[in-house]
Short mmCIF file of C-alpha atoms in Angstrom, two decimals:
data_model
loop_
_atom_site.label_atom_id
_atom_site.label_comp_id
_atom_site.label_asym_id
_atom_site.label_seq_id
_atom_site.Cartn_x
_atom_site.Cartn_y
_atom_site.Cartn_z
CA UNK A 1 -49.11 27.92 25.64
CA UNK A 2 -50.46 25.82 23.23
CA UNK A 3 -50.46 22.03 24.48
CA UNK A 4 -48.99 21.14 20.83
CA UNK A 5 -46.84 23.75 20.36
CA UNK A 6 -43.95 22.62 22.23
CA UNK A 7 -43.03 19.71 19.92
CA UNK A 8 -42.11 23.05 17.13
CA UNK A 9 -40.11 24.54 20.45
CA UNK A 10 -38.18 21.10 20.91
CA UNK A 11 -37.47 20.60 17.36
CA UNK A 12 -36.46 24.17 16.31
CA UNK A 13 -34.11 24.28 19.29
CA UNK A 14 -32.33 20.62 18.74
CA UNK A 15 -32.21 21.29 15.20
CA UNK A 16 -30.78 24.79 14.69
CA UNK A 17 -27.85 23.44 16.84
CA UNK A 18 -27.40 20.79 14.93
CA UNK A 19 -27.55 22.22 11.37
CA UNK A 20 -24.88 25.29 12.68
CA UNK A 21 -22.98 22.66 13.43
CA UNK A 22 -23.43 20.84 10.15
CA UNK A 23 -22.13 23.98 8.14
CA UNK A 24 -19.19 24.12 9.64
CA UNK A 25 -18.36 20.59 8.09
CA UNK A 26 -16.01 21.01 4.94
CA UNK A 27 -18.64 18.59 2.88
CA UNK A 28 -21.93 18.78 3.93
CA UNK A 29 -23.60 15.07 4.31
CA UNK A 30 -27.39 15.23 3.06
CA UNK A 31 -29.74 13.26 5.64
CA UNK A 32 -32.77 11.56 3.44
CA UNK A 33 -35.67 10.92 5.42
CA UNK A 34 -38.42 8.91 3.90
CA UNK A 35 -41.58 8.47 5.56
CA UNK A 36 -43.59 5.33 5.18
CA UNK A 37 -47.32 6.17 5.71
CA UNK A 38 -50.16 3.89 6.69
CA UNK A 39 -53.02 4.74 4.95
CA UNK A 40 -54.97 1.43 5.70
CA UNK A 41 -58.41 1.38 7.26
CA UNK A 42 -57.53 0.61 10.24
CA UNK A 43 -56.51 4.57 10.23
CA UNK A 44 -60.16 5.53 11.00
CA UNK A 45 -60.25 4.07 14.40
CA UNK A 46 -60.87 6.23 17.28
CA UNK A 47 -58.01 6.92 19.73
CA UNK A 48 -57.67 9.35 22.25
CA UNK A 49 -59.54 13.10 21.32
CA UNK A 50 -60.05 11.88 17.30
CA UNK A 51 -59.35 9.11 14.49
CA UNK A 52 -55.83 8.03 14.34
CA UNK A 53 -55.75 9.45 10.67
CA UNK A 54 -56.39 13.19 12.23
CA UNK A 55 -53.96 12.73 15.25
CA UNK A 56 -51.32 11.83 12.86
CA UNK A 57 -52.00 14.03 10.50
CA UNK A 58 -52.18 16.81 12.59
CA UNK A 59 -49.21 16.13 14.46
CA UNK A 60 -47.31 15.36 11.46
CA UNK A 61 -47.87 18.95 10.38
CA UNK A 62 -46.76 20.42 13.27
CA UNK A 63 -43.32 18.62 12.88
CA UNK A 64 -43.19 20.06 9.43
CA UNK A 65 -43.59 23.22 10.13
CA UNK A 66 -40.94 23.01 12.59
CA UNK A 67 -38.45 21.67 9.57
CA UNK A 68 -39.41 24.16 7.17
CA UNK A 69 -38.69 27.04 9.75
CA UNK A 70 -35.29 25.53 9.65
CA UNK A 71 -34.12 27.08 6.33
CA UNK A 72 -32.00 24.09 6.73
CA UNK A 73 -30.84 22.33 3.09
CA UNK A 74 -28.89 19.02 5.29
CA UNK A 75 -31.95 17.21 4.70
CA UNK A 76 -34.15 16.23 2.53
CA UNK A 77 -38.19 14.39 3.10
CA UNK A 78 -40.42 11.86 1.08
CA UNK A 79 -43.53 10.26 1.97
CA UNK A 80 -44.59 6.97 0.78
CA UNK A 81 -48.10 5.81 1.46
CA UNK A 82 -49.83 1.76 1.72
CA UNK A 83 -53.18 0.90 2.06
CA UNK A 84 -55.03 4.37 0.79
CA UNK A 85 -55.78 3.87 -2.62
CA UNK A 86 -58.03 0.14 -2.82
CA UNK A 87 -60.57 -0.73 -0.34
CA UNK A 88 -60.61 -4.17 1.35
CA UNK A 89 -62.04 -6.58 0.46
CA UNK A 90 -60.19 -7.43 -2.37
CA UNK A 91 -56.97 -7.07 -0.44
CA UNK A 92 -54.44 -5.97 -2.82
CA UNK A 93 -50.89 -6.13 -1.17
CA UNK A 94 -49.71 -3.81 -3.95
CA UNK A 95 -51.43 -0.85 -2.85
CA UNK A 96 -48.21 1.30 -1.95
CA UNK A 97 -46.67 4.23 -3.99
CA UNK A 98 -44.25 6.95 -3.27
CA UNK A 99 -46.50 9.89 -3.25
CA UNK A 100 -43.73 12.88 -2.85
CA UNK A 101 -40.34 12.11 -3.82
CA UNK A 102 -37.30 13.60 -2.14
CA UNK A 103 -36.88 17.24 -2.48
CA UNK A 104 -35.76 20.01 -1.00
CA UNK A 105 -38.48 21.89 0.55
CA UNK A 106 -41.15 20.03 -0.41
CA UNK A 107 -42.94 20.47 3.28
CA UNK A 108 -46.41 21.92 1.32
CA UNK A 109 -46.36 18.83 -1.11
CA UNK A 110 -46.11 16.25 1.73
CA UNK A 111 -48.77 18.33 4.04
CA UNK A 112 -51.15 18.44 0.80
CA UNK A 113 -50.79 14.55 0.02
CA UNK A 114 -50.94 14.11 4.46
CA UNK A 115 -54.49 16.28 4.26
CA UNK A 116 -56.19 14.26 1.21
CA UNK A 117 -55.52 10.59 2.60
CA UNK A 118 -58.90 8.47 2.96
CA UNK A 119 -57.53 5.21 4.60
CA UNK A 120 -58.96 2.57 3.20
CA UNK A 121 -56.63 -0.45 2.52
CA UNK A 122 -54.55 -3.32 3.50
CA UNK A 123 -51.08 -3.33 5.34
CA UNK A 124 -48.41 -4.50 2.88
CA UNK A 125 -45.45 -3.19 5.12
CA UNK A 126 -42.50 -5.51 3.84
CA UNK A 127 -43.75 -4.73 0.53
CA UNK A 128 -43.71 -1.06 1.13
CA UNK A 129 -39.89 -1.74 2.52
CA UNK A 130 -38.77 -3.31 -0.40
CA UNK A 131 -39.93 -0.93 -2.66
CA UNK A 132 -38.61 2.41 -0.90
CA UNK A 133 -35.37 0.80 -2.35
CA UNK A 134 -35.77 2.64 -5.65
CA UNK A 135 -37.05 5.69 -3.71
CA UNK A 136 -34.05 6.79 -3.32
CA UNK A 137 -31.90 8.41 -5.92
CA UNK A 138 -28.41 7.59 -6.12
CA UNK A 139 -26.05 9.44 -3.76
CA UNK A 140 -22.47 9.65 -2.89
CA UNK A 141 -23.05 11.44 0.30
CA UNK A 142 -26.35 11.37 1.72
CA UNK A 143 -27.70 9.28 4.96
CA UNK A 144 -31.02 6.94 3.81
CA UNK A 145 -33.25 6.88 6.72
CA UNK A 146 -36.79 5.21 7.22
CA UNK A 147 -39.69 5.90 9.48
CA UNK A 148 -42.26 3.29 9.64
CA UNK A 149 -45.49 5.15 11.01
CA UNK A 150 -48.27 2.62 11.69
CA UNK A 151 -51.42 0.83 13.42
CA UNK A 152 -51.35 -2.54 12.45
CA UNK A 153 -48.89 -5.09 11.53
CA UNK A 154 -48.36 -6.68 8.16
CA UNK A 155 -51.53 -8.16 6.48
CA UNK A 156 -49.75 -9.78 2.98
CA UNK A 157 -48.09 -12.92 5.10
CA UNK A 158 -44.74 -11.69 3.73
CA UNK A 159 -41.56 -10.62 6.28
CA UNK A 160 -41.35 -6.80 6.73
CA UNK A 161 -37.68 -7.97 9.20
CA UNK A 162 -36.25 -9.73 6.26
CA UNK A 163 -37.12 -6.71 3.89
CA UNK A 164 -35.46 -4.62 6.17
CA UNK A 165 -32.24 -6.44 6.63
CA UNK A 166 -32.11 -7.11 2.81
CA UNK A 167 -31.93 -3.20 2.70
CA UNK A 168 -29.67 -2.78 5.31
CA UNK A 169 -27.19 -5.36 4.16
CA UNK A 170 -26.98 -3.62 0.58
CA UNK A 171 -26.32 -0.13 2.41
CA UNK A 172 -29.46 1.06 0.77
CA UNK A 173 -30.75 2.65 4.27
CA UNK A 174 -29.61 2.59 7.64
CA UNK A 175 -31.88 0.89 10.32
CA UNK A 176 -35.62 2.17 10.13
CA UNK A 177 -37.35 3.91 13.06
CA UNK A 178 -41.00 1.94 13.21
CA UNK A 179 -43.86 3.94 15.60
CA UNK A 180 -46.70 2.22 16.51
CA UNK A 181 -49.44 4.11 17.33
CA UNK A 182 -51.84 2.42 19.83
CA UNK A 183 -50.69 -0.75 19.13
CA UNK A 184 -51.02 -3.88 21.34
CA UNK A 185 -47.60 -4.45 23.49
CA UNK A 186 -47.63 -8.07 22.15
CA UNK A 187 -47.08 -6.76 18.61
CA UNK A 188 -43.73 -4.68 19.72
CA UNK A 189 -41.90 -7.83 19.53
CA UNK A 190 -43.07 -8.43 15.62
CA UNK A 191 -41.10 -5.05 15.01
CA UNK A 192 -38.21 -5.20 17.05
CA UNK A 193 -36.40 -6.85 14.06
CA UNK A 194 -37.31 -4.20 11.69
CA UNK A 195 -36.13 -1.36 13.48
CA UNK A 196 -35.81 1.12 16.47
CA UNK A 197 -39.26 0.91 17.54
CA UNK A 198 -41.08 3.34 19.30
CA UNK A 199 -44.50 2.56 21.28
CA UNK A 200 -46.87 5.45 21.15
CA UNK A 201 -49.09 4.18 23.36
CA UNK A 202 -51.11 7.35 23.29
CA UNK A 203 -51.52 10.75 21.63
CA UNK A 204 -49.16 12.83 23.96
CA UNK A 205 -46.44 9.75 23.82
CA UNK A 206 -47.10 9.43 19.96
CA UNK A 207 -46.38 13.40 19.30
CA UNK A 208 -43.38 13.19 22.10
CA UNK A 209 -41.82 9.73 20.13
CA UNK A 210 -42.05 11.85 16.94
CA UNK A 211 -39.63 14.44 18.21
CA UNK A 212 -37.45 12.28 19.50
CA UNK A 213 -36.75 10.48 16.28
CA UNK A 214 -36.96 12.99 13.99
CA UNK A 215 -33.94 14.73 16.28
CA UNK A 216 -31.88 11.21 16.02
CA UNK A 217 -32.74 10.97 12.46
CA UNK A 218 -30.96 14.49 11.63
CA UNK A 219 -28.21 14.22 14.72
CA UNK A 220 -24.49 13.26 14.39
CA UNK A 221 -23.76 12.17 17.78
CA UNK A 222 -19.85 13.10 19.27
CA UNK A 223 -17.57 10.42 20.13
CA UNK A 224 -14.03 10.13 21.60
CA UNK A 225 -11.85 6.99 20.68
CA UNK A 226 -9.28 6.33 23.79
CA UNK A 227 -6.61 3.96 22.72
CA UNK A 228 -5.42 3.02 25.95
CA UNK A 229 -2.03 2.27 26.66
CA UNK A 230 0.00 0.01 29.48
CA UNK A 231 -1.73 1.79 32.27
CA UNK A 232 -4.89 2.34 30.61
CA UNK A 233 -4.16 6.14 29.82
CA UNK A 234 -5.67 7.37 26.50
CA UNK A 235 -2.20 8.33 25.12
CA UNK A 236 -1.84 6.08 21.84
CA UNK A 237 -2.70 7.77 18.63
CA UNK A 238 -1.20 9.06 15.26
CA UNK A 239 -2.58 5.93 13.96
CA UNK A 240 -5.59 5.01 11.17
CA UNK A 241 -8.86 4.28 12.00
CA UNK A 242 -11.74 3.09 10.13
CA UNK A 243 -15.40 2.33 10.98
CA UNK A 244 -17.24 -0.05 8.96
CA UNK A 245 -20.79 -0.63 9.48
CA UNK A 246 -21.36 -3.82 11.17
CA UNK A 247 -24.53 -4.90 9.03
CA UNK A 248 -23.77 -3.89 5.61
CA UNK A 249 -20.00 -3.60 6.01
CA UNK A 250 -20.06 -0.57 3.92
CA UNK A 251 -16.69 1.69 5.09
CA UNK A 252 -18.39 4.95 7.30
CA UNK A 253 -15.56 6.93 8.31
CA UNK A 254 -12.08 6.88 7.89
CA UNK A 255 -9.85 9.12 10.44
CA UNK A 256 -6.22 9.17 11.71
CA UNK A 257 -6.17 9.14 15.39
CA UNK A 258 -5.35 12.83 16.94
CA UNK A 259 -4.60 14.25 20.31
CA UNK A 260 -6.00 17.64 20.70
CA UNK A 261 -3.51 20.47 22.42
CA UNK A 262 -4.47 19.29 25.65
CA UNK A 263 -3.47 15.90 25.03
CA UNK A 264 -6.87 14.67 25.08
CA UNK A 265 -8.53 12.32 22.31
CA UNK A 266 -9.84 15.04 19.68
CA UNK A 267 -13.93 14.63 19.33
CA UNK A 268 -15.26 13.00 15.87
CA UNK A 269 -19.33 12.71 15.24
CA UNK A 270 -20.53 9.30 14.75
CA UNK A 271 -24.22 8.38 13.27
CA UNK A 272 -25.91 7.04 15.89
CA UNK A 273 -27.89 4.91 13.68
CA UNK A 274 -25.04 2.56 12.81
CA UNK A 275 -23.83 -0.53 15.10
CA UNK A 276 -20.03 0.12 13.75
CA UNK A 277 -16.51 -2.14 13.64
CA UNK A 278 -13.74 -0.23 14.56
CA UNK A 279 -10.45 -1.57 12.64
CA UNK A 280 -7.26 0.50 14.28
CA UNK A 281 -4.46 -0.04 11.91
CA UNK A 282 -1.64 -0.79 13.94
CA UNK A 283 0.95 -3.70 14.11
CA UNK A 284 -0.97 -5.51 14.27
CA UNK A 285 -4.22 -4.52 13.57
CA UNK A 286 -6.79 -4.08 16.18
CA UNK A 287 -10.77 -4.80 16.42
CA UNK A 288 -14.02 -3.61 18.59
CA UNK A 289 -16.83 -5.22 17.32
CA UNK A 290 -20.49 -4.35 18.06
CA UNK A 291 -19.99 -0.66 18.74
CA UNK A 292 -23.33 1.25 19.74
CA UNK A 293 -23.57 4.96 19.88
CA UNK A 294 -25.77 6.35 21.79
CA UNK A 295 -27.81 9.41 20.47
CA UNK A 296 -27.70 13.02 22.12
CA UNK A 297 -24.61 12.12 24.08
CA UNK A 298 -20.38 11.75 23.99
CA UNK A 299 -19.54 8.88 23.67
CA UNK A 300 -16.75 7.10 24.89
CA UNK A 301 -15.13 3.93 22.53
CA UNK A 302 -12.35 2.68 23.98
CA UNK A 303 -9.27 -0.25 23.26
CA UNK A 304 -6.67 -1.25 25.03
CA UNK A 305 -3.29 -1.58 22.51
CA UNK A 306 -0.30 -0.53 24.26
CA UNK A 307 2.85 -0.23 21.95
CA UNK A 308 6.49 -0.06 21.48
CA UNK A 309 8.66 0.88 19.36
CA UNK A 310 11.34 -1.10 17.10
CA UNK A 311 14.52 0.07 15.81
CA UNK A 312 16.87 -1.26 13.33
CA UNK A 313 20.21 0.05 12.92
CA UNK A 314 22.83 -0.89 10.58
CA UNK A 315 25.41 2.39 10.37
CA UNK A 316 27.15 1.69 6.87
CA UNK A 317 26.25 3.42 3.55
CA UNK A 318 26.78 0.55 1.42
CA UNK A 319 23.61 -1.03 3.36
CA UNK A 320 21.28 0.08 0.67
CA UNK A 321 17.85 -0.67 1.13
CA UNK A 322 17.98 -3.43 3.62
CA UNK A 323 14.72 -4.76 5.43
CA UNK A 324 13.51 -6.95 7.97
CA UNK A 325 10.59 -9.57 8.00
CA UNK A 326 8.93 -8.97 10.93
CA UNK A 327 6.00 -11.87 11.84
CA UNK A 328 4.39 -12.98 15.56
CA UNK A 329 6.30 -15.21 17.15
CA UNK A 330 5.61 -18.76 15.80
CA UNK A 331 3.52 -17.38 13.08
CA UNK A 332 4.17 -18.17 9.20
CA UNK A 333 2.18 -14.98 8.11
CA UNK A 334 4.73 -11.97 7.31
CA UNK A 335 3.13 -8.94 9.28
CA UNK A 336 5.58 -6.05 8.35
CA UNK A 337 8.38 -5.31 6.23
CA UNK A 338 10.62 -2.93 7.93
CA UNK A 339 13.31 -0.81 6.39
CA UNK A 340 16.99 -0.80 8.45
CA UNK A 341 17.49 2.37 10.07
CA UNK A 342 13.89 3.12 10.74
CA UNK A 343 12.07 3.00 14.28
CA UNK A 344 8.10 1.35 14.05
CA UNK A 345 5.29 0.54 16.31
CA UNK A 346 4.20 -2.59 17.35
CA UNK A 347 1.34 -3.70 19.32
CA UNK A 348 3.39 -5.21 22.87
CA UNK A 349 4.09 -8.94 22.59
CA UNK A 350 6.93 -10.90 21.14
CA UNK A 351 7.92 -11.26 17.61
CA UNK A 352 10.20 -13.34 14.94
CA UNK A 353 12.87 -11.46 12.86
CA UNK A 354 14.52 -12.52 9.58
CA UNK A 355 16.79 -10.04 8.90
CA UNK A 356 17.27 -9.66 4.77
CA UNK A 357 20.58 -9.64 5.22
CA UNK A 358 23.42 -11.98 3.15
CA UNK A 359 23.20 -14.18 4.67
CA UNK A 360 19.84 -13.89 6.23
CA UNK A 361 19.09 -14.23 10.37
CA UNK A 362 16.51 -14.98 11.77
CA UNK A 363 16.02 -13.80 15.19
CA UNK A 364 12.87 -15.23 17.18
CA UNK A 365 11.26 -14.64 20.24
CA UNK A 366 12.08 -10.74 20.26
CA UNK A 367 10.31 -8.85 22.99
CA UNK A 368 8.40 -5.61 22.63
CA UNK A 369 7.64 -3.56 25.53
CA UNK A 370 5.12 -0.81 26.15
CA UNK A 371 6.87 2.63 26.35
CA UNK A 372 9.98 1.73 25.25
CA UNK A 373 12.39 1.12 22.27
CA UNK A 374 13.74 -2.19 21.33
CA UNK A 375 16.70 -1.85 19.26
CA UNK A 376 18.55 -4.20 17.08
CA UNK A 377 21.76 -3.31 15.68
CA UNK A 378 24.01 -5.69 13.08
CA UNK A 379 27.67 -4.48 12.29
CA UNK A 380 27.77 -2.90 8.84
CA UNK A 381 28.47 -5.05 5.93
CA UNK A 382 31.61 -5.91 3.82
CA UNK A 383 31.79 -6.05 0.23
CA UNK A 384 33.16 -8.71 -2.10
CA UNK A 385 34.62 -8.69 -5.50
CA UNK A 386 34.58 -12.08 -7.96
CA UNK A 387 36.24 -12.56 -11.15
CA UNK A 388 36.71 -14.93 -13.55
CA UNK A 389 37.27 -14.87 -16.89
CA UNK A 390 34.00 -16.15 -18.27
CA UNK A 391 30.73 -16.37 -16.77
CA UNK A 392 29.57 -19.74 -14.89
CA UNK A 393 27.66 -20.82 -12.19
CA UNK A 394 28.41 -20.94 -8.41
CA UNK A 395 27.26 -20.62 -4.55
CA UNK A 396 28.27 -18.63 -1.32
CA UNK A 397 28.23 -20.58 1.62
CA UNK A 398 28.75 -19.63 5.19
CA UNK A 399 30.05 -21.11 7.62
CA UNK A 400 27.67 -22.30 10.41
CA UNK A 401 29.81 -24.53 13.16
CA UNK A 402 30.22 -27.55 11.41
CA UNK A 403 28.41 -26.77 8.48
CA UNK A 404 28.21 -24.63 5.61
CA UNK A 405 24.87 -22.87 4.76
CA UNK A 406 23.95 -21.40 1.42
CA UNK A 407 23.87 -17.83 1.41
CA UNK A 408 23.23 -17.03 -2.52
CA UNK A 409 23.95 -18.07 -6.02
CA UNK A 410 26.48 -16.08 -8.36
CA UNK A 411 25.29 -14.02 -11.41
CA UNK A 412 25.58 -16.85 -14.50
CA UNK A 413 25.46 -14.10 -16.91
CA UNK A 414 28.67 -12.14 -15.70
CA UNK A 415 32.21 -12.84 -14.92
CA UNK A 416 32.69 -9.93 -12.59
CA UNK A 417 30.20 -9.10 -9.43
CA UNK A 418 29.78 -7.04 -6.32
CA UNK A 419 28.08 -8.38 -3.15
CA UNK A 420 27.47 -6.98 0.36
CA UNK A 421 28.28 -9.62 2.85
CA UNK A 422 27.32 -10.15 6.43
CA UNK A 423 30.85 -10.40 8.50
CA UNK A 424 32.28 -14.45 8.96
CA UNK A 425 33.70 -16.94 6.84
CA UNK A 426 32.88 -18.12 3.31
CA UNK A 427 33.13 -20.53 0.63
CA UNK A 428 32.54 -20.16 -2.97
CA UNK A 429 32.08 -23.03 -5.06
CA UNK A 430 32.05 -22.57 -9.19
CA UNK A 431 32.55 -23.77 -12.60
CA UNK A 432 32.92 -22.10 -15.20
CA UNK A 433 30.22 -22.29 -18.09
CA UNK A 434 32.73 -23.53 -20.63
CA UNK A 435 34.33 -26.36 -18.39
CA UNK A 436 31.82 -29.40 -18.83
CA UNK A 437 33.43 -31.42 -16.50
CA UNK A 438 32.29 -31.52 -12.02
CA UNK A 439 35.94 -31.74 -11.81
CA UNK A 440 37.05 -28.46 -13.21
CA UNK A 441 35.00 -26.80 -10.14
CA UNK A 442 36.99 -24.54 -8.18
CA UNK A 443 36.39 -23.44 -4.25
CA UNK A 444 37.71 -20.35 -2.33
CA UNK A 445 37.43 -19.69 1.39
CA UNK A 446 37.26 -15.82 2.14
CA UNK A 447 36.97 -13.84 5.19
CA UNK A 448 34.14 -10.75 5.27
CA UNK A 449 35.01 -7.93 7.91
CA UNK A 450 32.81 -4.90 8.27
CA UNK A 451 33.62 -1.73 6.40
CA UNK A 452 36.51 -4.02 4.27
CA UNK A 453 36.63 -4.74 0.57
CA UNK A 454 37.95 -8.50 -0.56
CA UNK A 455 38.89 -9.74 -3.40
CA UNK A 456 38.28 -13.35 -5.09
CA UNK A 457 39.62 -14.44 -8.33
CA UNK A 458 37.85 -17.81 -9.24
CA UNK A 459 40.46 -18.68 -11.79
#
């Protein structure tokens, strides 16, 4: 066999899995793989059995051919080129152009372009970065990738990390794959911050690190989420996910949690490309930061959010739509709104209640416990009837030991009203809108039992 012809072997076999796979997807995501060429002098050194121009070029081929016997439209290639078309000296740090723009099946155009290159240039690789930004056309669904092939590191005393990031953060591209072929170890460190660098220390490594990041470029890798639960069993779910990517906080997938039929987590693919936040959108919300998948492999994310449940029960049809203000105990901020006669999940811990009842409770300190169901039941309401014969203003207060407590304010606009009434004892206090004296106020003291109608005449 062929010592070359492997790297066809490896690619044809990872990617024909992969792209069956693909199909099966109801939308079909579009990987966009732009290669960044060097084309500077430096090119026409000699490493290992040639130049590094012809071991590149020659091995590049051979990975295109492997892609094109793909059939395969879930990608698509480009090729940008620096350094190839001005000699140095002069340097000119402009001397980078998209030579083939993205295209389906454009292997021949890139191969042609690969074949005529005369290095001859300078090394304006933040430059190049920056301007692969417009080599991309707009696209709703497609995955921008990078990869940085070169011998030498940038030449124009401009940042080729920050030029990366600045893409990154804008969502333009993911992170960029750099190879360096036969360059000194002490210049892996200058690329590190660009990308996922790759040291192709010599020609076998160099056609070897080209398969392996073509196959990440095109590969969805699987993932399982376990949301763990008071005995660290993956048996939470039924809730929403969504991963954001971590650098330019762009939204990447959205999912609702699912058991598969044998109550395992169900398997989702994940771009292994993307250091991800995980927001689980429970009550409370939970977060796993600085999620790495790793390529070629299940992955495993797990979080530990065991839950309850909490029921409210009020058994009366004249309830209507009553709720409950639900906020961590001690804290101001309102985390749920929860309808009466409904059961939710909460995150385990303890939590304040203010039930929207008239009048309103507030019950604090209200414990929610993994596996189980905390219920809290209030007797059903009574219902009051005022009338006067004109329209004024007044208060229901409750009676709370000593005190009284204001509960609401009368409709100022009518002389006849309804209200649904917690059971206990009240006071009204009004005057009527025609009576311009504090004197003329009148008070009534009535009694609220559950399921019972009263009546109060305020005249």
């Amino acid at each position: 066999m062929h010592r070359y012809f492997h790297i066809a072997l490896f690619l044809s076999l990872c990617f024909s899995t992969l792209v069956s796979g693909q199909t099966q997807k109801q939308e079909q995501e579009v990987t966009r793989i732009l290669f960044v060429f060097d084309g500077s002098q430096s090119m026409y050194a000699r490493w290992q059995s040639g130049t590094k121009i012809d071991i590149a070029q020659r091995l590049m081929n051979q990975m295109l051919d492997s892609l094109q016997s793909l059939q395969s439209e879930s990608f698509q290639l480009a090729l940008r080129v620096y350094g190839h078309q001005k000699p140095v000296p002069p340097q000119d740090c402009n001397d980078t152009r998209l030579e083939v723009p993205f295209k389906y099946n454009n292997f021949a155009s890139i191969k042609r372009v690969l074949r005529g290159l005369s290095p001859k240039g300078t090394t304006p690789i933040a430059r190049s970065l920056l301007r692969s930004a417009s080599d991309f056309p707009p696209c709703d669904n497609c995955r921008n990738i990078i990869i940085l092939i070169t011998d030498g590191v940038e030449a124009c005393d401009e940042d080729p990390c920050a030029a990366s990031l600045a893409l990154q953060k804008k969502g333009i591209i993911l992170k960029p794959f750099v190879i360096g072929i036969g360059l000194d170890k002490e210049f892996k460190q200058t690329f590190d911050c660009v990308g996922n660098y790759y040291d192709a220390a010599d020609e076998e490594t160099f056609k070897n690190v080209l398969g392996v990041v073509i196959s990440q470029a095109l590969d969805n890798t699987s993932a399982q989420i376990n949301l763990l639960d008071q005995y660290d069993l993956p048996s939470e779910t039924d809730v929403a996910i969504t991963f954001y990517d971590e650098v330019s906080g762009q939204i990447k997938k959205q999912l609702v949690h699912t058991l598969n039929f044998k109550g395992n987590p169900d398997t989702i693919h994940l771009d292994p490309l993307v250091r991800y936040k995980m927001v689980v959108h429970s009550i409370p919300e939970q977060t796993e930061e600085h999620i790495n998948i790793a390529p070629g492999k299940h992955n495993q994310i797990g979080l530990k959010m065991p839950r309850g449940g909490l029921e409210l029960k009020v058994t009366s049809r004249s309830s209507g739509d009553l709720k409950c203000i639900v906020r961590e105990h001690n804290s101001k901020a309102i985390l749920h709104v929860q309808d009466f006669n409904t059961t939710q999940r909460y995150i385990t811990g303890y939590y304040d209640l203010e039930l929207l009842t008239l009048p309103r409770y507030v019950m604090p300190n209200q414990k929610i416990e993994a596996g189980k169901t905390t219920t809290i039941a209030i007797p059903p309401p009574g219902k009051v009837n005022f009338s006067s014969s004109a329209p004024g203003y007044g208060s229901i207060l409750v009676e709370n030991g000593n005190t009284m407590e204001w509960v609401t304010d009368l409709d100022e606009n009518t002389a006849r009203q309804s209200l649904n009434l917690q059971p206990g004892n009240y006071k009204v206090v009004f005057r009527s809108k025609s009576s311009r004296k504090s004197e003329y106020s009148v008070t009534r003291t009535f009694t609220i039992s559950s399921g019972s109608t009263t009546i109060v005449k305020l005249n």
